[in-house]
């Protein structure tokens, strides 16, 4: 990307940091993959000992807008958002999380359709698959997870030979690198690749060869492809800032859909977007497959944006939207605490302050008022503990089972659909990182007057009765009611217990033939504070999971050990809780994972002996039998 020149500089500066960072991790820490072209060509899951830690085991959830629009239909004709995020350096990115809360986590999946893990540099590698725990979180929310192929500009280290290596074609017409990209995505279970070709001074018909490469990739797989507006048909790199005759062949070639997403460079004017829409329609494609880029890397929600080009009459106009470096909400935070970063996120997505620019005043409009949120709550069971994907501690049923900081998006819950469409003069709504029922966070409300708090958009069939459980606690003179909106227009309201400690409220929603439960929310009554720690929806006769057999490989270092935990069985929607039993016979939580292989960075051990406990859990919260084993790592 033209603006990625700035990214190249930033990533090069990361290299110095990340070399130091490696010392912060254990000697046996597995890392997310990245390659140069020649390295990718020799890669296989069999010869990469860390590959097993980089596999996402969470399937892509189906999502919806309303009863008539299924967003897994590739023929959707609605505007969307693609978000490019750079949550970490390209190298030394731990495969499965961190032992700190000061790493980026994303809470607004309901507004995006594609997540691109941005990365790559001339000093590290130019082919970067998404990290497994980011894919896990994306898939849980029905968002497609995309890796990056980044050919940097020459002045920032890009080499023409990397492009030539990438586009090598065999005599039979196949492209070895395309086959490898397909193999990586299939092995790691993500959804496609973003190609960003900005290396110039290419010799030969590289533009034509790139088109053949893409056609081959599309023919050989169902993977997605995102193309960036840089390279044009004659091999030169000239940003067009629109879809036109010089780059349309990378978007649509006759009857061949070349790219699912066409990311338009940032310098467009309104006529560029209007012309792009017209051409897309002439090519038989929706204008919503075009994504006009917004570069927010430096200033996040303080970035001046010409919103009148993107929105009209309260909705997107001409194209969808591509956000470059949306994780700047983390970068601009001085403290990097989850509270501060989440406050930035709310401003970014919901609309922020009016700022002064050299062009005058600029209002950050955000996205939530212009894009309808997507939802994945369309089948049972469903459970959320409002787990943000990180924590200063870990609780189970309100009791602390680990006091260690953690960050693992694989176990991020589906967060509220609406964050927060409330009257802020009546109630303050946010996520608390100081209290939880399960995990490391919960919902917190400070009520001033009676208020309505919408939470989740749902699509649950009520042909049979459904059990709704809400875990909450309140203080002072505040009380809560949960409401259930039905597709018939009927509104069911249930009071929750007033309690200073966590209290479970079990509610039966009677069966209604041909009726859908379409929304769940709360009413606050009076003044005071309240926490909501969990909401779950269940049908009858849900079975418990079978806790998998497991084994460990340990690496002892003085009084601590690193562990590789391997499970015999991995099933969709099954998670494994991992604990150790200390010398005082206390159960200490180590991790929760949907993966077949998991790395534990540090566990105390005496004489190399450890006692590990595993308990599997399904998405509805039902747990299997406990398995315990004692391992002697000294042998």
PDB file of C-alpha atoms in Angstrom, residues 394-574:
ATOM      1  CA  UNK A 394      -8.914 -16.021  36.023  1.00  0.00           C
ATOM      2  CA  UNK A 395     -12.124 -16.808  37.913  1.00  0.00           C
ATOM      3  CA  UNK A 396     -14.436 -19.810  37.935  1.00  0.00           C
ATOM      4  CA  UNK A 397     -17.879 -19.297  39.461  1.00  0.00           C
ATOM      5  CA  UNK A 398     -16.624 -16.065  40.947  1.00  0.00           C
ATOM      6  CA  UNK A 399     -13.617 -17.615  42.690  1.00  0.00           C
ATOM      7  CA  UNK A 400     -10.066 -16.867  41.608  1.00  0.00           C
ATOM      8  CA  UNK A 401      -8.218 -19.938  40.300  1.00  0.00           C
ATOM      9  CA  UNK A 402      -5.257 -18.016  38.869  1.00  0.00           C
ATOM     10  CA  UNK A 403      -3.703 -14.682  39.835  1.00  0.00           C
ATOM     11  CA  UNK A 404      -1.469 -14.579  36.754  1.00  0.00           C
ATOM     12  CA  UNK A 405      -2.091 -12.201  33.849  1.00  0.00           C
ATOM     13  CA  UNK A 406      -3.026 -13.899  30.574  1.00  0.00           C
ATOM     14  CA  UNK A 407      -3.971 -13.097  26.989  1.00  0.00           C
ATOM     15  CA  UNK A 408      -5.535 -15.712  24.719  1.00  0.00           C
ATOM     16  CA  UNK A 409      -8.096 -14.762  22.065  1.00  0.00           C
ATOM     17  CA  UNK A 410      -8.895 -18.440  21.483  1.00  0.00           C
ATOM     18  CA  UNK A 411     -11.174 -18.222  24.513  1.00  0.00           C
ATOM     19  CA  UNK A 412     -12.610 -14.767  23.922  1.00  0.00           C
ATOM     20  CA  UNK A 413     -16.397 -14.958  24.275  1.00  0.00           C
ATOM     21  CA  UNK A 414     -18.903 -13.516  21.838  1.00  0.00           C
ATOM     22  CA  UNK A 415     -19.223 -10.021  23.263  1.00  0.00           C
ATOM     23  CA  UNK A 416     -22.440  -7.970  23.249  1.00  0.00           C
ATOM     24  CA  UNK A 417     -23.823  -7.089  19.828  1.00  0.00           C
ATOM     25  CA  UNK A 418     -24.448  -3.514  20.941  1.00  0.00           C
ATOM     26  CA  UNK A 419     -21.574  -1.812  22.813  1.00  0.00           C
ATOM     27  CA  UNK A 420     -23.185   0.436  23.930  1.00  0.00           C
ATOM     28  CA  UNK A 421     -26.384   1.804  22.474  1.00  0.00           C
ATOM     29  CA  UNK A 422     -27.636   3.257  25.742  1.00  0.00           C
ATOM     30  CA  UNK A 423     -28.608   6.646  27.072  1.00  0.00           C
ATOM     31  CA  UNK A 424     -25.385   7.568  28.841  1.00  0.00           C
ATOM     32  CA  UNK A 425     -27.192  10.142  30.979  1.00  0.00           C
ATOM     33  CA  UNK A 426     -29.153   7.265  32.509  1.00  0.00           C
ATOM     34  CA  UNK A 427     -26.625   4.431  32.658  1.00  0.00           C
ATOM     35  CA  UNK A 428     -22.903   3.935  32.163  1.00  0.00           C
ATOM     36  CA  UNK A 429     -22.146   0.600  30.470  1.00  0.00           C
ATOM     37  CA  UNK A 430     -18.722  -0.917  30.006  1.00  0.00           C
ATOM     38  CA  UNK A 431     -16.609  -4.039  30.471  1.00  0.00           C
ATOM     39  CA  UNK A 432     -14.997  -4.515  33.865  1.00  0.00           C
ATOM     40  CA  UNK A 433     -11.511  -6.012  34.006  1.00  0.00           C
ATOM     41  CA  UNK A 434     -11.512  -6.075  37.815  1.00  0.00           C
ATOM     42  CA  UNK A 435     -14.412  -8.479  38.360  1.00  0.00           C
ATOM     43  CA  UNK A 436     -15.639 -11.630  36.652  1.00  0.00           C
ATOM     44  CA  UNK A 437     -17.760 -14.683  37.184  1.00  0.00           C
ATOM     45  CA  UNK A 438     -15.777 -16.787  34.737  1.00  0.00           C
ATOM     46  CA  UNK A 439     -12.590 -15.674  33.007  1.00  0.00           C
ATOM     47  CA  UNK A 440     -11.146 -12.218  33.406  1.00  0.00           C
ATOM     48  CA  UNK A 441     -13.959  -9.738  32.743  1.00  0.00           C
ATOM     49  CA  UNK A 442     -17.658  -9.024  33.121  1.00  0.00           C
ATOM     50  CA  UNK A 443     -20.222  -6.351  32.283  1.00  0.00           C
ATOM     51  CA  UNK A 444     -20.467  -3.349  34.586  1.00  0.00           C
ATOM     52  CA  UNK A 445     -23.348  -0.895  34.800  1.00  0.00           C
ATOM     53  CA  UNK A 446     -23.622   2.277  36.822  1.00  0.00           C
ATOM     54  CA  UNK A 447     -27.253   3.335  36.837  1.00  0.00           C
ATOM     55  CA  UNK A 448     -28.510   6.884  37.394  1.00  0.00           C
ATOM     56  CA  UNK A 449     -32.096   6.550  36.107  1.00  0.00           C
ATOM     57  CA  UNK A 450     -34.229   3.743  34.693  1.00  0.00           C
ATOM     58  CA  UNK A 451     -32.648   2.670  31.390  1.00  0.00           C
ATOM     59  CA  UNK A 452     -32.782   0.116  28.590  1.00  0.00           C
ATOM     60  CA  UNK A 453     -29.575  -1.793  27.749  1.00  0.00           C
ATOM     61  CA  UNK A 454     -29.738  -3.903  24.550  1.00  0.00           C
ATOM     62  CA  UNK A 455     -27.179  -6.718  24.607  1.00  0.00           C
ATOM     63  CA  UNK A 456     -27.484  -9.484  21.993  1.00  0.00           C
ATOM     64  CA  UNK A 457     -29.127  -9.937  18.621  1.00  0.00           C
ATOM     65  CA  UNK A 458     -30.330 -13.556  18.437  1.00  0.00           C
ATOM     66  CA  UNK A 459     -32.120 -15.920  16.097  1.00  0.00           C
ATOM     67  CA  UNK A 460     -33.242 -18.781  18.329  1.00  0.00           C
ATOM     68  CA  UNK A 461     -36.150 -20.976  17.319  1.00  0.00           C
ATOM     69  CA  UNK A 462     -38.711 -21.289  20.124  1.00  0.00           C
ATOM     70  CA  UNK A 463     -40.480 -24.417  18.839  1.00  0.00           C
ATOM     71  CA  UNK A 464     -39.297 -25.929  22.125  1.00  0.00           C
ATOM     72  CA  UNK A 465     -38.857 -24.194  25.454  1.00  0.00           C
ATOM     73  CA  UNK A 466     -35.487 -22.573  26.132  1.00  0.00           C
ATOM     74  CA  UNK A 467     -33.739 -22.059  29.454  1.00  0.00           C
ATOM     75  CA  UNK A 468     -32.099 -18.673  29.934  1.00  0.00           C
ATOM     76  CA  UNK A 469     -29.570 -18.301  32.752  1.00  0.00           C
ATOM     77  CA  UNK A 470     -28.263 -14.907  33.882  1.00  0.00           C
ATOM     78  CA  UNK A 471     -25.584 -14.543  36.557  1.00  0.00           C
ATOM     79  CA  UNK A 472     -25.521 -11.083  38.138  1.00  0.00           C
ATOM     80  CA  UNK A 473     -24.952  -9.081  41.283  1.00  0.00           C
ATOM     81  CA  UNK A 474     -26.191  -5.637  42.242  1.00  0.00           C
ATOM     82  CA  UNK A 475     -25.455  -3.005  44.855  1.00  0.00           C
ATOM     83  CA  UNK A 476     -27.254  -0.093  46.486  1.00  0.00           C
ATOM     84  CA  UNK A 477     -30.756   0.583  45.098  1.00  0.00           C
ATOM     85  CA  UNK A 478     -30.226  -0.767  41.567  1.00  0.00           C
ATOM     86  CA  UNK A 479     -32.195  -3.719  40.260  1.00  0.00           C
ATOM     87  CA  UNK A 480     -32.062  -5.449  36.874  1.00  0.00           C
ATOM     88  CA  UNK A 481     -34.638  -7.063  34.624  1.00  0.00           C
ATOM     89  CA  UNK A 482     -33.802  -9.167  31.586  1.00  0.00           C
ATOM     90  CA  UNK A 483     -36.003  -8.759  28.531  1.00  0.00           C
ATOM     91  CA  UNK A 484     -36.509 -11.106  25.573  1.00  0.00           C
ATOM     92  CA  UNK A 485     -37.875  -9.649  22.365  1.00  0.00           C
ATOM     93  CA  UNK A 486     -39.781 -12.129  20.175  1.00  0.00           C
ATOM     94  CA  UNK A 487     -40.274 -11.945  16.426  1.00  0.00           C
ATOM     95  CA  UNK A 488     -44.030 -11.779  17.051  1.00  0.00           C
ATOM     96  CA  UNK A 489     -43.567  -8.424  18.759  1.00  0.00           C
ATOM     97  CA  UNK A 490     -44.155  -9.894  22.219  1.00  0.00           C
ATOM     98  CA  UNK A 491     -41.785  -8.699  24.962  1.00  0.00           C
ATOM     99  CA  UNK A 492     -41.003 -11.025  27.872  1.00  0.00           C
ATOM    100  CA  UNK A 493     -39.611  -9.398  31.029  1.00  0.00           C
ATOM    101  CA  UNK A 494     -38.080 -11.260  33.981  1.00  0.00           C
ATOM    102  CA  UNK A 495     -36.761  -9.636  37.198  1.00  0.00           C
ATOM    103  CA  UNK A 496     -33.311 -10.692  38.424  1.00  0.00           C
ATOM    104  CA  UNK A 497     -32.463 -11.328  42.069  1.00  0.00           C
ATOM    105  CA  UNK A 498     -30.943  -8.475  44.013  1.00  0.00           C
ATOM    106  CA  UNK A 499     -27.781  -9.826  45.597  1.00  0.00           C
ATOM    107  CA  UNK A 500     -24.399  -8.465  46.682  1.00  0.00           C
ATOM    108  CA  UNK A 501     -22.775 -11.729  45.557  1.00  0.00           C
ATOM    109  CA  UNK A 502     -23.026 -13.615  42.273  1.00  0.00           C
ATOM    110  CA  UNK A 503     -26.533 -15.005  41.870  1.00  0.00           C
ATOM    111  CA  UNK A 504     -27.802 -17.347  39.167  1.00  0.00           C
ATOM    112  CA  UNK A 505     -31.218 -16.578  37.681  1.00  0.00           C
ATOM    113  CA  UNK A 506     -32.780 -19.468  35.777  1.00  0.00           C
ATOM    114  CA  UNK A 507     -35.614 -18.444  33.465  1.00  0.00           C
ATOM    115  CA  UNK A 508     -37.831 -20.595  31.264  1.00  0.00           C
ATOM    116  CA  UNK A 509     -38.870 -19.117  27.933  1.00  0.00           C
ATOM    117  CA  UNK A 510     -42.013 -21.032  26.917  1.00  0.00           C
ATOM    118  CA  UNK A 511     -42.226 -22.612  23.475  1.00  0.00           C
ATOM    119  CA  UNK A 512     -43.837 -20.564  20.683  1.00  0.00           C
ATOM    120  CA  UNK A 513     -44.414 -22.269  17.361  1.00  0.00           C
ATOM    121  CA  UNK A 514     -42.861 -20.426  14.401  1.00  0.00           C
ATOM    122  CA  UNK A 515     -41.551 -17.679  16.695  1.00  0.00           C
ATOM    123  CA  UNK A 516     -37.938 -16.491  17.034  1.00  0.00           C
ATOM    124  CA  UNK A 517     -36.169 -15.084  20.076  1.00  0.00           C
ATOM    125  CA  UNK A 518     -34.638 -12.046  18.375  1.00  0.00           C
ATOM    126  CA  UNK A 519     -33.051  -9.905  21.104  1.00  0.00           C
ATOM    127  CA  UNK A 520     -31.871 -10.121  24.705  1.00  0.00           C
ATOM    128  CA  UNK A 521     -31.250  -7.081  26.874  1.00  0.00           C
ATOM    129  CA  UNK A 522     -31.613  -5.547  30.299  1.00  0.00           C
ATOM    130  CA  UNK A 523     -33.620  -2.879  32.048  1.00  0.00           C
ATOM    131  CA  UNK A 524     -31.938  -1.103  34.945  1.00  0.00           C
ATOM    132  CA  UNK A 525     -34.163   0.279  37.688  1.00  0.00           C
ATOM    133  CA  UNK A 526     -33.036   2.840  40.236  1.00  0.00           C
ATOM    134  CA  UNK A 527     -29.528   3.972  41.090  1.00  0.00           C
ATOM    135  CA  UNK A 528     -26.378   2.005  41.885  1.00  0.00           C
ATOM    136  CA  UNK A 529     -23.940  -0.481  40.395  1.00  0.00           C
ATOM    137  CA  UNK A 530     -24.426  -3.914  38.874  1.00  0.00           C
ATOM    138  CA  UNK A 531     -22.322  -6.637  37.294  1.00  0.00           C
ATOM    139  CA  UNK A 532     -23.497  -9.274  34.850  1.00  0.00           C
ATOM    140  CA  UNK A 533     -21.129 -12.218  34.781  1.00  0.00           C
ATOM    141  CA  UNK A 534     -22.760 -14.694  32.428  1.00  0.00           C
ATOM    142  CA  UNK A 535     -25.675 -15.256  30.076  1.00  0.00           C
ATOM    143  CA  UNK A 536     -26.484 -18.647  28.614  1.00  0.00           C
ATOM    144  CA  UNK A 537     -29.230 -20.232  26.527  1.00  0.00           C
ATOM    145  CA  UNK A 538     -29.901 -23.962  26.642  1.00  0.00           C
ATOM    146  CA  UNK A 539     -32.236 -26.543  25.204  1.00  0.00           C
ATOM    147  CA  UNK A 540     -33.165 -29.815  26.832  1.00  0.00           C
ATOM    148  CA  UNK A 541     -31.024 -32.967  26.885  1.00  0.00           C
ATOM    149  CA  UNK A 542     -27.657 -31.380  26.175  1.00  0.00           C
ATOM    150  CA  UNK A 543     -24.944 -33.962  26.729  1.00  0.00           C
ATOM    151  CA  UNK A 544     -21.666 -33.527  28.603  1.00  0.00           C
ATOM    152  CA  UNK A 545     -18.421 -33.723  26.628  1.00  0.00           C
ATOM    153  CA  UNK A 546     -15.906 -36.519  27.069  1.00  0.00           C
ATOM    154  CA  UNK A 547     -12.659 -35.243  28.549  1.00  0.00           C
ATOM    155  CA  UNK A 548      -9.839 -36.180  26.227  1.00  0.00           C
ATOM    156  CA  UNK A 549      -6.880 -38.346  27.181  1.00  0.00           C
ATOM    157  CA  UNK A 550      -3.700 -36.295  27.195  1.00  0.00           C
ATOM    158  CA  UNK A 551       0.068 -36.430  27.564  1.00  0.00           C
ATOM    159  CA  UNK A 552       2.776 -33.873  28.249  1.00  0.00           C
ATOM    160  CA  UNK A 553       6.328 -33.210  27.170  1.00  0.00           C
ATOM    161  CA  UNK A 554       8.259 -31.182  29.717  1.00  0.00           C
ATOM    162  CA  UNK A 555      11.378 -29.043  29.790  1.00  0.00           C
ATOM    163  CA  UNK A 556      12.717 -28.443  33.307  1.00  0.00           C
ATOM    164  CA  UNK A 557      14.612 -25.265  34.128  1.00  0.00           C
ATOM    165  CA  UNK A 558      15.656 -24.962  37.792  1.00  0.00           C
ATOM    166  CA  UNK A 559      12.375 -24.913  39.759  1.00  0.00           C
ATOM    167  CA  UNK A 560      10.064 -24.393  36.791  1.00  0.00           C
ATOM    168  CA  UNK A 561       9.095 -26.262  33.667  1.00  0.00           C
ATOM    169  CA  UNK A 562       7.718 -25.546  30.215  1.00  0.00           C
ATOM    170  CA  UNK A 563       5.093 -27.988  28.963  1.00  0.00           C
ATOM    171  CA  UNK A 564       3.725 -29.178  25.647  1.00  0.00           C
ATOM    172  CA  UNK A 565       0.276 -30.624  26.304  1.00  0.00           C
ATOM    173  CA  UNK A 566      -1.143 -32.931  23.636  1.00  0.00           C
ATOM    174  CA  UNK A 567      -4.770 -34.105  23.534  1.00  0.00           C
ATOM    175  CA  UNK A 568      -5.901 -37.312  21.829  1.00  0.00           C
ATOM    176  CA  UNK A 569      -9.180 -35.855  20.611  1.00  0.00           C
ATOM    177  CA  UNK A 570     -10.182 -32.464  19.279  1.00  0.00           C
ATOM    178  CA  UNK A 571     -13.844 -31.798  18.522  1.00  0.00           C
ATOM    179  CA  UNK A 572     -15.583 -28.668  17.267  1.00  0.00           C
ATOM    180  CA  UNK A 573     -16.909 -26.531  20.121  1.00  0.00           C
ATOM    181  CA  UNK A 574     -14.984 -28.422  22.804  1.00  0.00           C
TER     182      UNK A 574
END
